[in-house]
Amino acid sequence: MSRAFTLEAQGIRACLGRKEILHSVNFTAAAGRVTAIVGPNGSGKTTLLRAITGEIAHEGSVTLNGLDVNHLQPWQLAAIRAVQPQSSTIAFPFTVLEITRLGLSAGLSAADSSIPIRALEAVGLGGFAGRMYQDLSGGEQQRVQLARVLTQVWEPVVSGKPCWLLLDEPVASLDIGHQFTVMDLARNYAAHGGGVIAVMHDLNLTAMFADDVVLMDGGNVVTQGTPTEVLTDSTLAQTYGCPVPVNTTPPGHIPFLLPQARVQMASRSI
Ligand SMILES: Nc1ncnc2c1ncn2[C@@H]1O[C@H](COP(=O)(O)OP(=O)(O)OP(=O)(O)O)[C@@H](O)[C@H]1O
Ligand SMILES: [Mg+2]
């Protein structure tokens, strides 16, 4: 794999307050693929994403398309990678289009002013441009934020180099239909040569849409590989602390998980 088409994090150690949260994490994602970061609450997924994006101080190196991110100017980084945080609070009254257009000023796509509207349509928010952001539902606001990051790096490949979407729980507030819309967008971006890294909690969606899975626990990467390699009964039981039997679909052999423990509890008499 050419390093010109990867995001590589090596030896990432990060402290928040007095506590070391990430313990020398190594992690590689390839352009053209969807990489999911999964793991229990508090395992360090968001912290890893924030370290990768330089939002928090850390030890170790991060290279993007083969370049040390410390040697790139903020505007150069903004042109090749866009970040959707786990949550976003907008304190002032902006319209949906104004929020989405923020992506234009950050990225390289400023030349084409039609992109924000196209991005809103892509996330199922055509017709929402003039609405006030604060008046939207949680899931609608989350999709506006995705439209903003899509606007920033609209073209998956620029001058032969991949662009990157870094998404922290992009489907957390979405209904099942819009979960598929967003995961299809991610797949499509990767299919056209871009890189996608998405923090996910839904392991079934992860199995369906991710090419690679990074499983974190306690500030470490437990394992990294294809969904079939990573999503196994024993690994999940150990990491999540509950039995999560993994099955496979007959035609595609895609792993799927049934929350068996819950079914047993529901049928148990109290
Ligand atoms: N500012 C902070 N100061 C101290 N500890 C923090 C701070 N921010 C996060 N932590 C701790 O770091 C650990 C990792 O947090 P992180 O947000 O990376 O988890 P996560 O895997 O993204 O979890 P979730 O699935 O709940 O979003 C947690 O134990 C959290 O309590
Ligand atoms: Mg998180």
CSV table of C-alpha atoms and ligand atoms in Angstrom, one decimal:
chain,number,residue,atom,x,y,z
A,1,MET,CA,0.0,0.0,0.0
A,2,SER,CA,1.5,3.3,-1.0
A,3,ARG,CA,1.8,5.8,1.9
A,4,ALA,CA,0.6,8.5,-0.5
A,5,PHE,CA,-2.9,7.0,-0.1
A,6,THR,CA,-3.0,6.3,3.7
A,7,LEU,CA,-3.6,7.9,7.0
A,8,GLU,CA,-1.1,6.5,9.5
A,9,ALA,CA,-1.0,7.1,13.2
A,10,GLN,CA,2.1,5.7,15.0
A,11,GLY,CA,2.7,5.6,18.7
A,12,ILE,CA,-0.1,8.0,19.7
A,13,ARG,CA,-0.1,8.8,23.4
A,14,ALA,CA,-2.5,11.4,24.6
A,15,CYS,CA,-3.3,12.7,28.1
A,16,LEU,CA,-6.4,14.5,29.1
A,17,GLY,CA,-6.1,16.2,32.5
A,18,ARG,CA,-3.5,14.0,34.4
A,19,LYS,CA,-4.7,10.8,32.9
A,20,GLU,CA,-3.1,9.0,29.9
A,21,ILE,CA,-6.1,8.1,27.7
A,22,LEU,CA,-4.3,6.7,24.6
A,23,HIS,CA,-1.4,4.3,25.2
A,24,SER,CA,0.8,4.3,22.1
A,25,VAL,CA,-1.9,3.6,19.6
A,26,ASN,CA,-0.9,2.5,16.0
A,27,PHE,CA,-3.5,2.8,13.4
A,28,THR,CA,-3.6,2.8,9.6
A,29,ALA,CA,-6.5,3.6,7.2
A,30,ALA,CA,-6.3,3.3,3.4
A,31,ALA,CA,-8.0,5.6,0.9
A,32,GLY,CA,-10.6,3.8,-1.2
A,33,ARG,CA,-11.8,2.0,1.9
A,34,VAL,CA,-14.2,2.7,4.8
A,35,THR,CA,-12.5,2.2,8.1
A,36,ALA,CA,-14.7,1.9,11.2
A,37,ILE,CA,-13.4,2.6,14.7
A,38,VAL,CA,-15.5,0.7,17.3
A,39,GLY,CA,-15.2,0.0,21.0
A,40,PRO,CA,-17.1,0.6,24.3
A,41,ASN,CA,-17.9,4.0,25.7
A,42,GLY,CA,-14.8,5.6,27.0
A,43,SER,CA,-12.4,3.4,25.1
A,44,GLY,CA,-10.7,6.4,23.4
A,45,LYS,CA,-12.3,6.5,19.9
A,46,THR,CA,-13.1,10.3,20.0
A,47,THR,CA,-9.7,11.0,21.7
A,48,LEU,CA,-7.9,9.1,18.9
A,49,LEU,CA,-9.8,11.1,16.2
A,50,ARG,CA,-9.0,14.3,18.0
A,51,ALA,CA,-5.3,13.4,18.2
A,52,ILE,CA,-5.3,12.4,14.5
A,53,THR,CA,-6.8,15.8,13.6
A,54,GLY,CA,-4.3,17.7,15.9
A,55,GLU,CA,-7.1,19.0,18.1
A,56,ILE,CA,-5.3,17.7,21.3
A,57,ALA,CA,-1.7,17.5,22.2
A,58,HIS,CA,-0.2,14.0,21.7
A,59,GLU,CA,3.0,12.1,21.3
A,60,GLY,CA,3.6,10.1,18.1
A,61,SER,CA,3.3,10.8,14.5
A,62,VAL,CA,0.4,11.2,12.1
A,63,THR,CA,0.9,11.1,8.3
A,64,LEU,CA,-1.7,11.9,5.8
A,65,ASN,CA,-1.1,10.9,2.2
A,66,GLY,CA,2.5,10.3,3.2
A,67,LEU,CA,3.0,13.8,4.7
A,68,ASP,CA,3.6,14.6,8.3
A,69,VAL,CA,0.6,16.6,9.4
A,70,ASN,CA,2.9,18.8,11.6
A,71,HIS,CA,4.5,20.1,8.4
A,72,LEU,CA,1.2,21.0,6.8
A,73,GLN,CA,-0.5,24.4,7.2
A,74,PRO,CA,-4.0,24.5,8.6
A,75,TRP,CA,-5.4,25.5,5.2
A,76,GLN,CA,-3.6,22.6,3.5
A,77,LEU,CA,-5.0,20.2,6.0
A,78,ALA,CA,-8.5,21.7,5.7
A,79,ALA,CA,-8.3,21.1,1.9
A,80,ILE,CA,-7.7,17.4,2.3
A,81,ARG,CA,-9.6,16.3,5.3
A,82,ALA,CA,-12.9,17.3,7.0
A,83,VAL,CA,-14.0,16.4,10.5
A,84,GLN,CA,-17.5,15.8,11.8
A,85,PRO,CA,-17.2,15.9,15.6
A,86,GLN,CA,-19.4,13.7,17.9
A,87,SER,CA,-21.5,16.7,18.8
A,88,SER,CA,-21.7,20.3,17.6
A,89,THR,CA,-23.3,23.2,19.4
A,90,ILE,CA,-24.1,26.3,17.4
A,91,ALA,CA,-24.7,29.2,19.7
A,92,PHE,CA,-25.9,31.7,17.1
A,93,PRO,CA,-29.0,31.7,14.8
A,94,PHE,CA,-27.7,30.4,11.4
A,95,THR,CA,-29.6,28.9,8.5
A,96,VAL,CA,-28.9,25.4,7.3
A,97,LEU,CA,-27.3,26.8,4.2
A,98,GLU,CA,-25.1,29.1,6.2
A,99,ILE,CA,-23.8,26.2,8.3
A,100,THR,CA,-23.3,24.1,5.2
A,101,ARG,CA,-21.4,26.9,3.4
A,102,LEU,CA,-18.9,27.0,6.2
A,103,GLY,CA,-17.4,23.9,4.5
A,104,LEU,CA,-16.7,26.0,1.4
A,105,SER,CA,-14.5,28.5,3.2
A,106,ALA,CA,-12.5,25.7,4.8
A,107,GLY,CA,-12.0,23.5,1.8
A,108,LEU,CA,-10.8,23.8,-1.8
A,109,SER,CA,-14.3,23.6,-3.3
A,110,ALA,CA,-14.9,27.4,-2.9
A,111,ALA,CA,-15.0,27.7,-6.7
A,112,ASP,CA,-18.3,25.9,-7.0
A,113,SER,CA,-21.0,27.6,-5.0
A,114,SER,CA,-23.6,24.9,-5.9
A,115,ILE,CA,-21.8,22.3,-3.7
A,116,PRO,CA,-23.5,23.1,-0.4
A,117,ILE,CA,-27.0,22.6,-2.0
A,118,ARG,CA,-25.8,19.4,-3.6
A,119,ALA,CA,-24.4,18.2,-0.3
A,120,LEU,CA,-27.7,19.0,1.5
A,121,GLU,CA,-29.5,17.0,-1.2
A,122,ALA,CA,-27.1,14.1,-0.7
A,123,VAL,CA,-27.9,13.9,3.0
A,124,GLY,CA,-31.7,14.0,2.4
A,125,LEU,CA,-32.1,17.7,3.3
A,126,GLY,CA,-33.0,19.2,-0.1
A,127,GLY,CA,-35.5,22.0,0.7
A,128,PHE,CA,-34.0,22.7,4.1
A,129,ALA,CA,-31.5,25.4,3.1
A,130,GLY,CA,-33.5,28.3,4.4
A,131,ARG,CA,-34.6,26.7,7.7
A,132,MET,CA,-33.0,27.8,11.0
A,133,TYR,CA,-30.5,25.2,12.2
A,134,GLN,CA,-31.7,25.5,15.8
A,135,ASP,CA,-35.2,24.6,14.7
A,136,LEU,CA,-34.2,21.2,13.3
A,137,SER,CA,-34.4,17.8,15.0
A,138,GLY,CA,-31.3,16.2,16.3
A,139,GLY,CA,-31.0,13.8,13.4
A,140,GLU,CA,-31.5,16.7,10.9
A,141,GLN,CA,-28.8,18.8,12.6
A,142,GLN,CA,-26.5,15.8,12.4
A,143,ARG,CA,-27.0,15.5,8.7
A,144,VAL,CA,-26.4,19.3,8.2
A,145,GLN,CA,-23.0,18.8,9.9
A,146,LEU,CA,-22.3,16.0,7.5
A,147,ALA,CA,-23.3,18.2,4.6
A,148,ARG,CA,-20.8,20.8,5.9
A,149,VAL,CA,-17.9,18.3,6.0
A,150,LEU,CA,-18.9,16.9,2.6
A,151,THR,CA,-18.9,20.4,1.2
A,152,GLN,CA,-15.4,20.9,2.5
A,153,VAL,CA,-13.9,17.9,0.7
A,154,TRP,CA,-16.6,17.3,-2.0
A,155,GLU,CA,-14.2,15.7,-4.5
A,156,PRO,CA,-12.9,12.4,-3.1
A,157,VAL,CA,-9.7,12.8,-5.1
A,158,VAL,CA,-7.9,16.1,-5.9
A,159,SER,CA,-4.8,16.3,-8.1
A,160,GLY,CA,-4.5,12.5,-7.8
A,161,LYS,CA,-4.5,12.6,-4.0
A,162,PRO,CA,-7.3,11.3,-1.8
A,163,CYS,CA,-9.3,13.5,0.5
A,164,TRP,CA,-10.5,12.2,3.9
A,165,LEU,CA,-13.8,12.2,5.8
A,166,LEU,CA,-13.2,11.8,9.6
A,167,LEU,CA,-16.7,11.1,11.1
A,168,ASP,CA,-17.3,10.6,14.8
A,169,GLU,CA,-20.5,8.6,15.1
A,170,PRO,CA,-22.2,10.0,12.0
A,171,VAL,CA,-25.3,7.9,12.3
A,172,ALA,CA,-25.8,8.1,16.1
A,173,SER,CA,-29.0,10.1,15.9
A,174,LEU,CA,-30.4,8.8,12.6
A,175,ASP,CA,-33.3,6.6,11.8
A,176,ILE,CA,-32.6,3.4,9.9
A,177,GLY,CA,-33.3,4.9,6.5
A,178,HIS,CA,-31.0,7.8,7.0
A,179,GLN,CA,-28.3,5.5,8.5
A,180,PHE,CA,-28.3,3.8,5.2
A,181,THR,CA,-28.2,7.1,3.3
A,182,VAL,CA,-25.1,8.2,5.3
A,183,MET,CA,-23.3,4.8,5.1
A,184,ASP,CA,-24.0,4.7,1.3
A,185,LEU,CA,-22.5,8.1,1.0
A,186,ALA,CA,-19.4,6.9,2.9
A,187,ARG,CA,-19.1,3.9,0.7
A,188,ASN,CA,-19.6,6.0,-2.4
A,189,TYR,CA,-16.9,8.4,-1.3
A,190,ALA,CA,-14.5,5.5,-0.7
A,191,ALA,CA,-15.5,3.9,-4.0
A,192,HIS,CA,-14.4,7.1,-5.8
A,193,GLY,CA,-11.0,7.0,-4.1
A,194,GLY,CA,-11.5,9.0,-0.9
A,195,GLY,CA,-10.7,7.9,2.6
A,196,VAL,CA,-13.4,7.5,5.2
A,197,ILE,CA,-12.8,6.9,8.9
A,198,ALA,CA,-16.0,6.6,10.9
A,199,VAL,CA,-16.4,6.0,14.6
A,200,MET,CA,-19.3,3.6,15.0
A,201,HIS,CA,-21.3,1.9,17.7
A,202,ASP,CA,-23.7,-0.1,15.5
A,203,LEU,CA,-21.7,-3.3,14.8
A,204,ASN,CA,-24.2,-4.6,12.3
A,205,LEU,CA,-23.9,-1.4,10.2
A,206,THR,CA,-20.2,-1.7,10.6
A,207,ALA,CA,-20.2,-5.2,9.3
A,208,MET,CA,-22.3,-4.2,6.3
A,209,PHE,CA,-20.5,-1.1,5.3
A,210,ALA,CA,-16.9,-1.1,6.6
A,211,ASP,CA,-13.9,-2.6,4.8
A,212,ASP,CA,-11.7,-2.4,7.9
A,213,VAL,CA,-12.5,-2.3,11.6
A,214,VAL,CA,-10.3,-1.0,14.4
A,215,LEU,CA,-11.5,-2.2,17.7
A,216,MET,CA,-10.5,-0.1,20.7
A,217,ASP,CA,-10.6,-0.8,24.4
A,218,GLY,CA,-9.1,1.0,27.4
A,219,GLY,CA,-7.1,3.5,25.2
A,220,ASN,CA,-5.5,0.7,23.1
A,221,VAL,CA,-6.2,-0.8,19.7
A,222,VAL,CA,-7.3,-4.4,20.5
A,223,THR,CA,-7.2,-5.6,16.9
A,224,GLN,CA,-7.6,-4.3,13.4
A,225,GLY,CA,-8.8,-6.2,10.3
A,226,THR,CA,-11.8,-7.0,8.1
A,227,PRO,CA,-15.2,-7.2,9.8
A,228,THR,CA,-15.0,-11.0,9.7
A,229,GLU,CA,-11.6,-10.9,11.4
A,230,VAL,CA,-12.5,-8.5,14.1
A,231,LEU,CA,-16.1,-9.2,14.9
A,232,THR,CA,-15.9,-12.5,16.6
A,233,ASP,CA,-17.8,-13.9,19.6
A,234,SER,CA,-14.8,-14.1,21.8
A,235,THR,CA,-13.3,-10.7,21.0
A,236,LEU,CA,-16.6,-8.9,21.3
A,237,ALA,CA,-17.5,-10.7,24.6
A,238,GLN,CA,-14.2,-9.8,26.1
A,239,THR,CA,-14.3,-6.2,24.9
A,240,TYR,CA,-17.9,-5.3,25.6
A,241,GLY,CA,-18.3,-7.6,28.6
A,242,CYS,CA,-21.5,-9.3,27.3
A,243,PRO,CA,-22.3,-12.2,25.1
A,244,VAL,CA,-22.8,-11.0,21.5
A,245,PRO,CA,-23.1,-14.1,19.2
A,246,VAL,CA,-21.9,-13.4,15.7
A,247,ASN,CA,-23.7,-15.0,12.8
A,248,THR,CA,-23.3,-14.7,9.0
A,249,THR,CA,-25.8,-14.0,6.3
A,250,PRO,CA,-26.2,-16.8,3.8
A,251,PRO,CA,-25.4,-15.0,0.5
A,252,GLY,CA,-22.6,-12.6,1.4
A,253,HIS,CA,-21.3,-14.1,4.6
A,254,ILE,CA,-21.5,-10.7,6.2
A,255,PRO,CA,-21.3,-11.0,10.0
A,256,PHE,CA,-24.4,-9.9,11.9
A,257,LEU,CA,-25.0,-9.8,15.6
A,258,LEU,CA,-28.2,-10.6,17.5
A,259,PRO,CA,-28.5,-9.2,21.0
A,260,GLN,CA,-29.3,-12.6,22.4
A,261,ALA,CA,-28.8,-11.8,26.0
A,262,ARG,CA,-31.7,-9.2,25.8
A,263,VAL,CA,-34.0,-11.8,24.2
A,264,GLN,CA,-33.3,-14.3,27.0
A,265,MET,CA,-33.9,-11.6,29.7
A,266,ALA,CA,-37.2,-10.5,28.1
A,267,SER,CA,-38.6,-14.1,28.2
A,268,ARG,CA,-37.4,-14.7,31.7
A,269,SER,CA,-40.1,-14.5,34.4
A,270,ILE,CA,-39.3,-12.0,37.1
B,1,LIG,N1,-11.3,16.4,29.0
B,1,LIG,C1,-11.1,15.2,29.6
B,1,LIG,N2,-10.5,15.1,30.8
B,1,LIG,C2,-10.3,13.9,31.4
B,1,LIG,N3,-10.7,12.7,30.9
B,1,LIG,C3,-11.4,12.8,29.7
B,1,LIG,C4,-11.6,14.0,29.0
B,1,LIG,N4,-12.2,13.8,27.8
B,1,LIG,C5,-12.4,12.4,27.8
B,1,LIG,N5,-11.9,11.9,28.9
B,1,LIG,C6,-11.9,10.4,29.2
B,1,LIG,O1,-11.1,9.8,28.2
B,1,LIG,C7,-11.7,8.5,28.0
B,1,LIG,C8,-11.9,8.3,26.5
B,1,LIG,O2,-12.9,9.2,26.1
B,1,LIG,P1,-13.4,9.2,24.6
B,1,LIG,O3,-14.3,10.4,24.4
B,1,LIG,O4,-12.2,9.2,23.7
B,1,LIG,O5,-14.2,7.9,24.5
B,1,LIG,P2,-15.1,7.3,23.3
B,1,LIG,O6,-14.5,5.9,23.0
B,1,LIG,O7,-15.2,8.2,22.2
B,1,LIG,O8,-16.5,7.0,24.0
B,1,LIG,P3,-18.0,7.2,23.5
B,1,LIG,O9,-18.3,5.9,22.8
B,1,LIG,O10,-18.8,7.3,24.8
B,1,LIG,O11,-18.1,8.4,22.7
B,1,LIG,C9,-12.9,8.4,28.8
B,1,LIG,O12,-12.7,7.6,29.9
B,1,LIG,C10,-13.2,9.8,29.2
B,1,LIG,O13,-13.9,9.9,30.4
B,2,MG,MG,-16.8,9.3,21.4
